[in-house]
Structure formats: C-alpha cells, structure tokens
N, CA, C and O of each residue as an XYZ file, in Angstrom:
288
protein
N     139.180     99.624    139.890
C     138.216     99.138    138.934
C     136.802     99.453    139.374
O     136.575     99.963    140.471
N     135.876     99.150    138.522
C     134.457     99.356    138.786
C     133.818     97.989    138.974
O     133.898     97.133    138.093
N     133.191     97.788    140.111
C     132.587     96.497    140.418
C     131.111     96.666    140.727
O     130.720     97.548    141.492
N     130.296     95.812    140.124
C     128.859     95.776    140.427
C     128.616     94.624    141.377
O     129.211     93.556    141.235
N     127.746     94.838    142.343
C     127.326     93.769    143.240
C     125.918     93.354    142.849
O     125.012     94.184    142.777
N     125.742     92.065    142.598
C     124.467     91.534    142.136
C     123.983     90.513    143.153
O     124.691     89.554    143.459
N     122.783     90.715    143.678
C     122.209     89.765    144.633
C     121.062     89.020    143.982
O     120.134     89.627    143.448
N     121.136     87.673    144.031
C     120.062     86.863    143.479
C     119.624     85.830    144.523
O     120.420     85.425    145.370
N     118.354     85.407    144.459
C     117.829     84.512    145.491
C     118.289     83.057    145.367
O     118.233     82.305    146.341
N     118.745     82.655    144.169
C     119.210     81.275    143.993
C     120.272     81.229    142.899
O     120.341     82.116    142.049
N     121.092     80.193    142.931
C     122.140     80.045    141.920
C     121.501     79.771    140.558
O     120.623     78.917    140.432
N     121.950     80.501    139.553
C     121.492     80.266    138.186
C     122.389     80.990    137.199
O     123.158     81.881    137.561
N     122.268     80.584    135.941
C     123.013     81.242    134.879
C     122.239     82.482    134.461
O     121.025     82.432    134.260
N     122.952     83.595    134.333
C     122.325     84.859    133.950
C     123.050     85.453    132.758
O     124.253     85.258    132.587
N     122.309     86.180    131.936
C     122.887     86.962    130.849
C     123.011     88.388    131.354
O     122.020     88.998    131.754
N     124.229     88.922    131.338
C     124.473     90.299    131.762
C     124.718     91.146    130.523
O     125.617     90.852    129.734
N     123.925     92.191    130.348
C     124.062     93.099    129.217
C     124.376     94.494    129.729
O     123.833     94.932    130.743
N     125.256     95.185    129.021
C     125.520     96.592    129.302
C     125.061     97.387    128.094
O     125.471     97.121    126.964
N     124.199     98.372    128.351
C     123.666     99.230    127.286
C     123.978    100.691    127.583
O     124.108    101.092    128.740
N     124.095    101.479    126.515
C     124.276    102.912    126.710
C     122.905    103.564    126.888
O     121.883    102.878    126.879
N     122.884    104.890    127.049
C     121.614    105.593    127.314
C     120.640    105.523    126.132
O     119.442    105.751    126.304
N     121.148    105.209    124.934
C     120.290    105.068    123.753
C     119.772    103.649    123.580
O     119.023    103.369    122.644
N     120.168    102.748    124.484
C     119.711    101.366    124.406
C     120.594    100.461    123.576
O     120.295     99.277    123.418
N     121.687    101.003    123.040
C     122.598    100.192    122.231
C     123.317     99.178    123.112
O     123.872     99.532    124.152
N     123.305     97.908    122.686
C     123.992     96.852    123.413
C     125.492     96.973    123.189
O     125.969     96.875    122.058
N     126.240     97.188    124.284
C     127.692     97.358    124.193
C     128.446     96.084    124.546
O     129.468     95.770    123.937
N     127.948     95.366    125.514
C     128.604     94.134    125.978
C     127.539     93.148    126.422
O     126.461     93.536    126.872
N     127.855     91.880    126.290
C     126.949     90.828    126.727
C     127.785     89.649    127.201
O     128.775     89.285    126.566
N     127.380     89.051    128.326
C     128.162     87.959    128.898
C     127.247     87.030    129.692
O     126.419     87.486    130.481
N     127.404     85.727    129.476
C     126.717     84.728    130.297
C     127.565     84.463    131.527
O     128.778     84.286    131.419
N     126.949     84.435    132.680
C     127.676     84.161    133.914
C     126.862     83.258    134.809
O     125.649     83.425    134.937
N     127.522     82.309    135.425
C     126.900     81.511    136.461
C     127.020     82.263    137.774
O     128.129     82.516    138.244
N     125.901     82.622    138.367
C     125.906     83.381    139.614
C     125.464     82.494    140.766
O     124.603     81.629    140.609
N     126.060     82.721    141.912
C     125.725     81.971    143.120
C     124.591     82.647    143.873
O     124.355     83.844    143.709
N     123.893     81.882    144.693
C     122.859     82.446    145.560
C     123.509     83.474    146.477
O     124.580     83.231    147.032
N     122.859     84.621    146.633
C     123.402     85.677    147.484
C     124.039     86.776    146.660
O     123.576     87.092    145.564
N     125.096     87.353    147.186
C     125.743     88.497    146.544
C     126.914     88.030    145.688
O     127.767     87.266    146.142
N     126.941     88.498    144.449
C     127.999     88.204    143.494
C     128.632     89.517    143.055
O     127.949     90.537    142.970
N     129.925     89.498    142.777
C     130.581     90.697    142.251
C     130.905     90.486    140.778
O     131.192     89.371    140.341
N     130.853     91.569    140.028
C     131.042     91.543    138.586
C     131.902     92.742    138.208
O     131.523     93.882    138.474
N     133.055     92.498    137.591
C     134.002     93.560    137.245
C     133.582     94.239    135.946
O     133.702     93.660    134.867
N     133.092     95.464    136.058
C     132.655     96.229    134.889
C     133.841     96.897    134.200
O     133.777     97.164    133.000
N     134.913     97.171    134.925
C     136.049     97.897    134.352
C     136.726     97.129    133.214
O     137.439     97.729    132.410
N     136.515     95.817    133.136
C     137.123     95.022    132.070
C     136.522     95.331    130.697
O     137.063     94.899    129.679
N     135.404     96.079    130.655
C     134.750     96.376    129.385
C     135.224     97.669    128.734
O     134.749     98.013    127.652
N     136.147     98.394    129.361
C     136.740     99.595    128.764
C     135.672    100.593    128.307
O     135.678    101.032    127.157
N     134.762    100.946    129.205
C     133.707    101.910    128.910
C     134.204    103.323    129.184
O     134.928    103.552    130.152
N     133.818    104.265    128.338
C     134.172    105.653    128.556
C     133.254    106.306    129.569
O     132.344    105.663    130.092
N     133.485    107.567    129.846
C     132.626    108.308    130.772
C     131.200    108.347    130.234
O     130.980    108.494    129.032
N     130.245    108.214    131.135
C     128.849    108.300    130.731
C     127.954    107.460    131.602
O     128.405    106.821    132.553
N     126.660    107.467    131.264
C     125.670    106.687    131.991
C     125.367    105.421    131.201
O     125.249    105.445    129.976
N     125.243    104.311    131.931
C     125.001    103.005    131.326
C     123.948    102.256    132.123
O     123.583    102.652    133.230
N     123.468    101.167    131.537
C     122.501    100.307    132.203
C     123.019     98.875    132.191
O     123.435     98.361    131.153
N     122.988     98.241    133.350
C     123.337     96.830    133.477
C     122.040     96.046    133.590
O     121.279     96.224    134.541
N     121.792     95.179    132.617
C     120.606     94.324    132.621
C     121.031     92.928    133.051
O     122.028     92.395    132.564
N     120.277     92.346    133.955
C     120.536     90.986    134.412
C     119.316     90.154    134.051
O     118.237     90.343    134.612
N     119.492     89.230    133.109
C     118.411     88.358    132.657
C     118.672     86.965    133.224
O     119.612     86.290    132.802
N     117.851     86.535    134.170
C     118.018     85.214    134.789
C     117.283     84.150    133.975
O     116.304     84.445    133.289
N     117.763     82.922    134.057
C     117.099     81.800    133.372
C     115.651     81.646    133.808
O     114.804     81.192    133.040
N     115.379     82.027    135.046
C     114.016     81.897    135.584
C     113.040     82.894    134.962
O     111.834     82.817    135.198
N     113.564     83.832    134.167
C     112.709     84.821    133.521
C     112.744     86.186    134.192
O     112.235     87.160    133.637
N     113.333     86.268    135.370
C     113.435     87.552    136.057
C     114.445     88.453    135.357
O     115.487     87.993    134.891
N     114.122     89.740    135.291
C     115.014     90.730    134.691
C     115.163     91.881    135.670
O     114.181     92.357    136.239
N     116.394     92.322    135.860
C     116.661     93.472    136.711
C     117.549     94.429    135.930
O     118.479     94.000    135.247
N     117.266     95.721    136.028
C     118.057     96.735    135.334
C     118.565     97.734    136.368
O     117.801     98.254    137.181
N     119.857     97.988    136.322
C     120.488     98.963    137.229
C     121.224    100.007    136.388
O     121.913     99.669    135.426
N     121.073    101.256    136.757
C     121.780    102.350    136.100
C     123.093    102.587    136.820
O     123.159    102.498    138.046
N     124.157    102.895    136.051
C     125.422    103.279    136.668
C     126.113    104.330    135.819
O     125.863    104.437    134.619
N     126.978    105.100    136.449
C     127.695    106.186    135.792
C     129.176    105.960    135.951
O     129.641    105.605    137.033
N     129.927    106.163    134.876
C     131.384    106.096    134.923
C     131.921    107.496    134.650
O     131.557    108.135    133.663
N     132.781    107.953    135.531
C     133.437    109.255    135.379
C     134.933    109.015    135.291
O     135.518    108.397    136.180
N     135.539    109.487    134.254
C     136.992    109.298    134.078
C     137.694    110.628    134.076
O     138.916    110.681    133.941
C-alpha cells in the first residue's frame, strides 16, 4: 500500500484532502491526529497513476501541502 507520514506538533483534528494536478478534490477525510508522527493509508482511495497533492488542514489554521506520485 501507499502510506503518508504526517508529523504535527500537537494532537488535533485535521481535514485531509487529496487533489489532482488540476486542483480537483478527489477525496476528503476528517482525522484525529496525535502529536508527533501519524501514518495515513492513501492506497484505500483507489487512485490511478499520476501526481497528486495531499492537503492537511489543521483546526489551528495551519495548512500543509505535500506532493506525491503513484506509479502502477
């Protein structure tokens, strides 16, 4: 599977969005994340080959965007 590792400074609920290269929202999920490193299974979203962006929107207002590529 494909797993993303997300590190946050404190425990909080975050909105995780996956977008394609055109900015289209493909998946969205609320997750409670723990302080430190969290793992998130991306393979459960059945994404095809291509480049995607994982957006992490924290309740505190912080936003982080990570690019990832899936090759099948």
